[in-house]
């Protein structure tokens, strides 16, 4: 069964460093998302991406965040200058769109980001 | 502010019993409703989606939606210890956006 994959599973970085989190969405899906979950808190929406552009972003997704689809399969989240409060699980998700579309979002296994 | 509320639990049921999980949402125009299961340290795993008022059954799981009361529920029949997890309610609100708005989740413990 097709699934969303994410790498790395765990990333440890120093405050102020840049990190790139990678995702491979399900191949026939056209909508991509990033969410994060701080330990013990709700899952929070960061950004959605469709047709090679951001379709919506949250207040969390400020100038230090960016997303990119560098090729036909990868979808990346870049945090330019990490802060302690960026420590969280980051989940990538995708959903299909088109004839017979569904808005069900399928999640990757997540990347645990630890900022020291 | 669009909100999704769940009782955080923990909800404890004996093996074989029915577990009932509830969720309310604030955006009356919400259109799509989902239940996900999340094991500790893992990602959300889809259990069911529901779009219309009424019940939707899938195996041991039944989702119930009441848009007038802005209420979604999940029933788990014949609960198993492997069902022990946090159950997350998520909603797509009105409009063209597709983001999921999440509840905090209800922790379920099924005791053998």
PDB file of C-alpha atoms in Angstrom:
ATOM      1  CA  UNK A   1       0.000   0.000   0.000  1.00  0.00           C
ATOM      2  CA  UNK A   2       1.402   3.440  -0.901  1.00  0.00           C
ATOM      3  CA  UNK A   3       2.617   5.483   2.025  1.00  0.00           C
ATOM      4  CA  UNK A   4       4.152   8.822   2.865  1.00  0.00           C
ATOM      5  CA  UNK A   5       7.800   8.596   3.865  1.00  0.00           C
ATOM      6  CA  UNK A   6       9.895  11.081   5.832  1.00  0.00           C
ATOM      7  CA  UNK A   7      13.591  11.498   6.532  1.00  0.00           C
ATOM      8  CA  UNK A   8      15.334  11.739   8.851  1.00  0.00           C
ATOM      9  CA  UNK A   9      13.382  10.101  11.643  1.00  0.00           C
ATOM     10  CA  UNK A  10      15.274  12.150  14.226  1.00  0.00           C
ATOM     11  CA  UNK A  11      17.245  15.357  13.750  1.00  0.00           C
ATOM     12  CA  UNK A  12      19.276  17.023  16.480  1.00  0.00           C
ATOM     13  CA  UNK A  13      20.541  20.533  15.782  1.00  0.00           C
ATOM     14  CA  UNK A  14      21.998  23.543  17.536  1.00  0.00           C
ATOM     15  CA  UNK A  15      19.935  26.671  17.972  1.00  0.00           C
ATOM     16  CA  UNK A  16      20.392  28.996  15.011  1.00  0.00           C
ATOM     17  CA  UNK A  17      21.237  26.236  12.555  1.00  0.00           C
ATOM     18  CA  UNK A  18      19.266  25.462   9.416  1.00  0.00           C
ATOM     19  CA  UNK A  19      17.459  22.155   9.027  1.00  0.00           C
ATOM     20  CA  UNK A  20      15.727  20.556   6.085  1.00  0.00           C
ATOM     21  CA  UNK A  21      13.077  17.934   6.665  1.00  0.00           C
ATOM     22  CA  UNK A  22      12.237  15.712   3.724  1.00  0.00           C
ATOM     23  CA  UNK A  23       9.062  13.985   2.666  1.00  0.00           C
ATOM     24  CA  UNK A  24       7.995  11.795  -0.231  1.00  0.00           C
ATOM     25  CA  UNK A  25       4.202  12.055  -0.586  1.00  0.00           C
ATOM     26  CA  UNK A  26       2.034   9.320  -2.073  1.00  0.00           C
ATOM     27  CA  UNK A  27       2.715   9.380  -5.804  1.00  0.00           C
ATOM     28  CA  UNK A  28      -0.735  10.273  -7.205  1.00  0.00           C
ATOM     29  CA  UNK A  29      -1.491  12.834  -4.507  1.00  0.00           C
ATOM     30  CA  UNK A  30      -1.529  16.500  -5.402  1.00  0.00           C
ATOM     31  CA  UNK A  31      -1.990  18.265  -2.039  1.00  0.00           C
ATOM     32  CA  UNK A  32       0.852  18.276   0.473  1.00  0.00           C
ATOM     33  CA  UNK A  33       0.961  19.465   4.052  1.00  0.00           C
ATOM     34  CA  UNK A  34       3.273  19.993   6.997  1.00  0.00           C
ATOM     35  CA  UNK A  35       2.030  19.781  10.577  1.00  0.00           C
ATOM     36  CA  UNK A  36       3.889  19.796  13.841  1.00  0.00           C
ATOM     37  CA  UNK A  37       3.158  18.471  17.304  1.00  0.00           C
ATOM     38  CA  UNK A  38       4.944  19.756  20.363  1.00  0.00           C
ATOM     39  CA  UNK A  39       5.087  17.109  23.088  1.00  0.00           C
ATOM     40  CA  UNK A  40       1.774  16.912  24.914  1.00  0.00           C
ATOM     41  CA  UNK A  41       0.079  19.459  22.663  1.00  0.00           C
ATOM     42  CA  UNK A  42      -2.319  19.426  19.729  1.00  0.00           C
ATOM     43  CA  UNK A  43      -1.231  18.731  16.195  1.00  0.00           C
ATOM     44  CA  UNK A  44      -0.842  22.126  14.504  1.00  0.00           C
ATOM     45  CA  UNK A  45      -1.147  22.980  10.835  1.00  0.00           C
ATOM     46  CA  UNK A  46       1.859  24.732   9.309  1.00  0.00           C
ATOM     47  CA  UNK A  47       1.360  24.905   5.547  1.00  0.00           C
ATOM     48  CA  UNK A  48      -0.414  23.363   2.579  1.00  0.00           C
ATOM     49  CA  UNK A  49       1.020  23.169  -0.930  1.00  0.00           C
ATOM     50  CA  UNK A  50      -0.723  22.592  -4.251  1.00  0.00           C
ATOM     51  CA  UNK A  51       0.297  23.078  -7.864  1.00  0.00           C
ATOM     52  CA  UNK A  52       3.800  24.132  -6.858  1.00  0.00           C
ATOM     53  CA  UNK A  53       2.755  26.916  -4.575  1.00  0.00           C
ATOM     54  CA  UNK A  54       1.642  27.508  -1.001  1.00  0.00           C
ATOM     55  CA  UNK A  55      -2.144  27.399  -0.786  1.00  0.00           C
ATOM     56  CA  UNK A  56      -2.414  28.252   2.901  1.00  0.00           C
ATOM     57  CA  UNK A  57      -0.086  28.856   5.819  1.00  0.00           C
ATOM     58  CA  UNK A  58      -0.588  29.342   9.533  1.00  0.00           C
ATOM     59  CA  UNK A  59       0.691  32.062  11.823  1.00  0.00           C
ATOM     60  CA  UNK A  60       3.440  29.684  12.914  1.00  0.00           C
ATOM     61  CA  UNK A  61       4.789  29.522   9.349  1.00  0.00           C
ATOM     62  CA  UNK A  62       6.772  32.757   9.465  1.00  0.00           C
ATOM     63  CA  UNK A  63       9.738  33.915   7.401  1.00  0.00           C
ATOM     64  CA  UNK A  64      12.069  31.351   8.915  1.00  0.00           C
ATOM     65  CA  UNK A  65      10.063  28.545   7.326  1.00  0.00           C
ATOM     66  CA  UNK A  66       9.927  27.624   3.660  1.00  0.00           C
ATOM     67  CA  UNK A  67       8.689  24.692   1.601  1.00  0.00           C
ATOM     68  CA  UNK A  68       9.801  23.389  -1.740  1.00  0.00           C
ATOM     69  CA  UNK A  69       9.073  20.603  -4.187  1.00  0.00           C
ATOM     70  CA  UNK A  70      12.523  20.337  -5.753  1.00  0.00           C
ATOM     71  CA  UNK A  71      11.616  17.443  -8.031  1.00  0.00           C
ATOM     72  CA  UNK A  72       8.671  15.221  -8.902  1.00  0.00           C
ATOM     73  CA  UNK A  73       8.741  13.257  -5.683  1.00  0.00           C
ATOM     74  CA  UNK A  74      10.241  15.167  -2.751  1.00  0.00           C
ATOM     75  CA  UNK A  75       8.579  17.820  -0.607  1.00  0.00           C
ATOM     76  CA  UNK A  76      10.799  19.650   1.872  1.00  0.00           C
ATOM     77  CA  UNK A  77      10.377  21.902   4.888  1.00  0.00           C
ATOM     78  CA  UNK A  78      13.274  24.213   5.680  1.00  0.00           C
ATOM     79  CA  UNK A  79      13.705  26.003   8.983  1.00  0.00           C
ATOM     80  CA  UNK A  80      16.339  28.675   8.436  1.00  0.00           C
ATOM     81  CA  UNK A  81      17.423  29.516  11.975  1.00  0.00           C
ATOM     82  CA  UNK A  82      16.085  27.047  14.494  1.00  0.00           C
ATOM     83  CA  UNK A  83      14.870  28.084  17.925  1.00  0.00           C
ATOM     84  CA  UNK A  84      14.430  25.988  21.049  1.00  0.00           C
ATOM     85  CA  UNK A  85      10.665  26.219  20.613  1.00  0.00           C
ATOM     86  CA  UNK A  86      10.888  24.556  17.192  1.00  0.00           C
ATOM     87  CA  UNK A  87      11.557  21.253  18.957  1.00  0.00           C
ATOM     88  CA  UNK A  88       8.614  19.060  17.966  1.00  0.00           C
ATOM     89  CA  UNK A  89       7.492  16.165  15.810  1.00  0.00           C
ATOM     90  CA  UNK A  90       7.024  17.323  12.235  1.00  0.00           C
ATOM     91  CA  UNK A  91       4.551  15.381  10.126  1.00  0.00           C
ATOM     92  CA  UNK A  92       4.172  15.484   6.375  1.00  0.00           C
ATOM     93  CA  UNK A  93       0.820  14.508   4.869  1.00  0.00           C
ATOM     94  CA  UNK A  94      -0.677  14.241   1.418  1.00  0.00           C
ATOM     95  CA  UNK A  95      -4.139  13.953  -0.104  1.00  0.00           C
ATOM     96  CA  UNK A  96      -5.382  13.305  -3.612  1.00  0.00           C
ATOM     97  CA  UNK A  97      -7.270  15.741  -5.757  1.00  0.00           C
ATOM     98  CA  UNK A  98      -9.136  15.418  -9.027  1.00  0.00           C
ATOM     99  CA  UNK A  99     -11.934  13.191 -10.301  1.00  0.00           C
ATOM    100  CA  UNK A 100     -13.219  11.138  -7.385  1.00  0.00           C
ATOM    101  CA  UNK A 101     -11.026  13.164  -5.104  1.00  0.00           C
ATOM    102  CA  UNK A 102     -10.845  12.729  -1.412  1.00  0.00           C
ATOM    103  CA  UNK A 103      -9.613  15.187   1.170  1.00  0.00           C
ATOM    104  CA  UNK A 104      -8.402  12.429   3.449  1.00  0.00           C
ATOM    105  CA  UNK A 105      -4.860  13.182   4.532  1.00  0.00           C
ATOM    106  CA  UNK A 106      -2.359  10.385   5.015  1.00  0.00           C
ATOM    107  CA  UNK A 107       0.555  10.997   7.319  1.00  0.00           C
ATOM    108  CA  UNK A 108       4.198  10.055   7.218  1.00  0.00           C
ATOM    109  CA  UNK A 109       5.957   8.629  10.283  1.00  0.00           C
ATOM    110  CA  UNK A 110       7.295  12.027  11.311  1.00  0.00           C
ATOM    111  CA  UNK A 111      10.639  13.641  12.029  1.00  0.00           C
ATOM    112  CA  UNK A 112      11.479  14.356  15.633  1.00  0.00           C
ATOM    113  CA  UNK A 113      13.386  17.660  15.686  1.00  0.00           C
ATOM    114  CA  UNK A 114      15.395  18.463  18.790  1.00  0.00           C
ATOM    115  CA  UNK A 115      16.933  21.925  19.024  1.00  0.00           C
ATOM    116  CA  UNK A 116      19.657  22.299  21.661  1.00  0.00           C
TER     117      UNK A 116
ATOM    118  CA  UNK B   1     -10.799  30.895  16.371  1.00  0.00           C
ATOM    119  CA  UNK B   2     -11.947  27.527  15.085  1.00  0.00           C
ATOM    120  CA  UNK B   3     -11.751  24.900  17.795  1.00  0.00           C
ATOM    121  CA  UNK B   4     -12.098  21.166  18.166  1.00  0.00           C
ATOM    122  CA  UNK B   5     -12.649  19.890  21.683  1.00  0.00           C
ATOM    123  CA  UNK B   6     -12.241  16.427  23.133  1.00  0.00           C
ATOM    124  CA  UNK B   7     -12.264  15.027  26.631  1.00  0.00           C
ATOM    125  CA  UNK B   8      -8.611  14.217  27.263  1.00  0.00           C
ATOM    126  CA  UNK B   9      -9.409  11.195  29.416  1.00  0.00           C
ATOM    127  CA  UNK B  10      -7.970   8.804  30.207  1.00  0.00           C
ATOM    128  CA  UNK B  11     -10.897   6.614  29.268  1.00  0.00           C
ATOM    129  CA  UNK B  12     -10.514   3.137  30.665  1.00  0.00           C
ATOM    130  CA  UNK B  13     -12.639   0.203  29.450  1.00  0.00           C
ATOM    131  CA  UNK B  14     -12.360  -3.549  29.934  1.00  0.00           C
ATOM    132  CA  UNK B  15     -11.473  -5.778  27.018  1.00  0.00           C
ATOM    133  CA  UNK B  16     -14.540  -6.621  24.939  1.00  0.00           C
ATOM    134  CA  UNK B  17     -16.481  -3.512  26.003  1.00  0.00           C
ATOM    135  CA  UNK B  18     -17.625  -0.598  23.853  1.00  0.00           C
ATOM    136  CA  UNK B  19     -15.488   2.535  24.015  1.00  0.00           C
ATOM    137  CA  UNK B  20     -17.237   5.817  23.229  1.00  0.00           C
ATOM    138  CA  UNK B  21     -15.193   8.856  22.231  1.00  0.00           C
ATOM    139  CA  UNK B  22     -16.662  12.303  21.676  1.00  0.00           C
ATOM    140  CA  UNK B  23     -15.681  15.475  19.881  1.00  0.00           C
ATOM    141  CA  UNK B  24     -17.276  18.887  19.376  1.00  0.00           C
ATOM    142  CA  UNK B  25     -16.294  21.565  16.889  1.00  0.00           C
ATOM    143  CA  UNK B  26     -16.963  25.278  16.732  1.00  0.00           C
ATOM    144  CA  UNK B  27     -17.089  25.998  12.971  1.00  0.00           C
ATOM    145  CA  UNK B  28     -20.671  25.325  11.887  1.00  0.00           C
ATOM    146  CA  UNK B  29     -19.590  25.279   8.240  1.00  0.00           C
ATOM    147  CA  UNK B  30     -17.165  22.379   8.731  1.00  0.00           C
ATOM    148  CA  UNK B  31     -17.467  19.826   5.993  1.00  0.00           C
ATOM    149  CA  UNK B  32     -15.183  16.867   6.642  1.00  0.00           C
ATOM    150  CA  UNK B  33     -14.549  14.957   9.842  1.00  0.00           C
ATOM    151  CA  UNK B  34     -11.885  12.432  10.678  1.00  0.00           C
ATOM    152  CA  UNK B  35     -10.819  10.127  13.463  1.00  0.00           C
ATOM    153  CA  UNK B  36      -7.146   9.284  13.729  1.00  0.00           C
ATOM    154  CA  UNK B  37      -5.386   6.981  16.161  1.00  0.00           C
ATOM    155  CA  UNK B  38      -1.974   7.935  17.535  1.00  0.00           C
ATOM    156  CA  UNK B  39       0.310   5.657  19.470  1.00  0.00           C
ATOM    157  CA  UNK B  40       2.888   7.328  21.684  1.00  0.00           C
ATOM    158  CA  UNK B  41       5.696   8.818  19.612  1.00  0.00           C
ATOM    159  CA  UNK B  42       4.070   7.839  16.328  1.00  0.00           C
ATOM    160  CA  UNK B  43       2.168   9.677  13.613  1.00  0.00           C
ATOM    161  CA  UNK B  44      -1.629   9.909  13.306  1.00  0.00           C
ATOM    162  CA  UNK B  45      -3.154   6.898  11.562  1.00  0.00           C
ATOM    163  CA  UNK B  46      -6.512   7.321   9.848  1.00  0.00           C
ATOM    164  CA  UNK B  47      -9.369   5.274  11.284  1.00  0.00           C
ATOM    165  CA  UNK B  48     -12.422   6.789   9.630  1.00  0.00           C
ATOM    166  CA  UNK B  49     -13.770   9.753   7.741  1.00  0.00           C
ATOM    167  CA  UNK B  50     -17.375  10.963   7.801  1.00  0.00           C
ATOM    168  CA  UNK B  51     -19.056  13.698   5.800  1.00  0.00           C
ATOM    169  CA  UNK B  52     -22.834  13.290   6.253  1.00  0.00           C
ATOM    170  CA  UNK B  53     -25.111  13.249   9.262  1.00  0.00           C
ATOM    171  CA  UNK B  54     -25.705   9.810  10.685  1.00  0.00           C
ATOM    172  CA  UNK B  55     -23.635   6.720  11.282  1.00  0.00           C
ATOM    173  CA  UNK B  56     -20.816   5.176   9.293  1.00  0.00           C
ATOM    174  CA  UNK B  57     -19.566   1.728  10.191  1.00  0.00           C
ATOM    175  CA  UNK B  58     -16.234   0.091   9.355  1.00  0.00           C
ATOM    176  CA  UNK B  59     -15.556  -3.187  11.113  1.00  0.00           C
ATOM    177  CA  UNK B  60     -15.497  -2.601  14.865  1.00  0.00           C
ATOM    178  CA  UNK B  61     -15.597   1.178  14.425  1.00  0.00           C
ATOM    179  CA  UNK B  62     -18.657   3.403  14.023  1.00  0.00           C
ATOM    180  CA  UNK B  63     -18.439   7.138  13.481  1.00  0.00           C
ATOM    181  CA  UNK B  64     -21.460   9.301  14.193  1.00  0.00           C
ATOM    182  CA  UNK B  65     -21.955  12.859  12.954  1.00  0.00           C
ATOM    183  CA  UNK B  66     -24.552  15.399  14.060  1.00  0.00           C
ATOM    184  CA  UNK B  67     -23.948  18.702  12.293  1.00  0.00           C
ATOM    185  CA  UNK B  68     -26.832  20.463  14.050  1.00  0.00           C
ATOM    186  CA  UNK B  69     -25.193  19.752  17.408  1.00  0.00           C
ATOM    187  CA  UNK B  70     -21.656  20.122  15.973  1.00  0.00           C
ATOM    188  CA  UNK B  71     -20.774  16.763  17.414  1.00  0.00           C
ATOM    189  CA  UNK B  72     -18.790  13.767  16.170  1.00  0.00           C
ATOM    190  CA  UNK B  73     -18.306  10.517  18.003  1.00  0.00           C
ATOM    191  CA  UNK B  74     -16.441   7.254  17.563  1.00  0.00           C
ATOM    192  CA  UNK B  75     -17.593   3.939  18.968  1.00  0.00           C
ATOM    193  CA  UNK B  76     -15.191   1.037  19.223  1.00  0.00           C
ATOM    194  CA  UNK B  77     -16.935  -2.303  19.717  1.00  0.00           C
ATOM    195  CA  UNK B  78     -15.243  -5.352  21.236  1.00  0.00           C
ATOM    196  CA  UNK B  79     -12.332  -3.196  22.435  1.00  0.00           C
ATOM    197  CA  UNK B  80      -8.934  -4.871  22.390  1.00  0.00           C
ATOM    198  CA  UNK B  81      -5.765  -4.011  24.349  1.00  0.00           C
ATOM    199  CA  UNK B  82      -4.197  -3.071  20.992  1.00  0.00           C
ATOM    200  CA  UNK B  83      -6.795  -0.296  20.728  1.00  0.00           C
ATOM    201  CA  UNK B  84      -5.078   1.466  23.632  1.00  0.00           C
ATOM    202  CA  UNK B  85      -3.900   4.749  22.106  1.00  0.00           C
ATOM    203  CA  UNK B  86      -4.829   8.412  21.819  1.00  0.00           C
ATOM    204  CA  UNK B  87      -7.748   9.089  19.477  1.00  0.00           C
ATOM    205  CA  UNK B  88      -7.623  12.381  17.643  1.00  0.00           C
ATOM    206  CA  UNK B  89     -10.618  14.126  16.150  1.00  0.00           C
ATOM    207  CA  UNK B  90      -9.801  16.364  13.181  1.00  0.00           C
ATOM    208  CA  UNK B  91     -12.026  18.634  11.126  1.00  0.00           C
ATOM    209  CA  UNK B  92     -11.747  20.488   7.825  1.00  0.00           C
ATOM    210  CA  UNK B  93     -13.573  23.769   8.173  1.00  0.00           C
ATOM    211  CA  UNK B  94     -15.656  25.816   5.784  1.00  0.00           C
ATOM    212  CA  UNK B  95     -14.152  27.423   2.714  1.00  0.00           C
ATOM    213  CA  UNK B  96     -11.557  26.313   0.231  1.00  0.00           C
ATOM    214  CA  UNK B  97      -8.783  25.576   2.683  1.00  0.00           C
ATOM    215  CA  UNK B  98      -7.968  21.965   3.346  1.00  0.00           C
ATOM    216  CA  UNK B  99      -6.142  22.156   6.653  1.00  0.00           C
ATOM    217  CA  UNK B 100      -7.074  19.824   9.467  1.00  0.00           C
ATOM    218  CA  UNK B 101      -7.996  21.411  12.785  1.00  0.00           C
ATOM    219  CA  UNK B 102      -7.241  19.006  15.610  1.00  0.00           C
ATOM    220  CA  UNK B 103      -8.515  18.171  19.034  1.00  0.00           C
ATOM    221  CA  UNK B 104      -6.062  17.355  21.799  1.00  0.00           C
ATOM    222  CA  UNK B 105      -7.123  13.719  21.715  1.00  0.00           C
ATOM    223  CA  UNK B 106      -8.662  11.251  24.131  1.00  0.00           C
ATOM    224  CA  UNK B 107      -6.398   8.671  25.713  1.00  0.00           C
ATOM    225  CA  UNK B 108      -7.998   5.214  25.699  1.00  0.00           C
ATOM    226  CA  UNK B 109      -6.798   2.326  27.849  1.00  0.00           C
ATOM    227  CA  UNK B 110      -8.295  -1.118  27.220  1.00  0.00           C
ATOM    228  CA  UNK B 111      -7.635  -3.404  30.161  1.00  0.00           C
ATOM    229  CA  UNK B 112      -7.239  -7.154  29.610  1.00  0.00           C
TER     230      UNK B 112
END
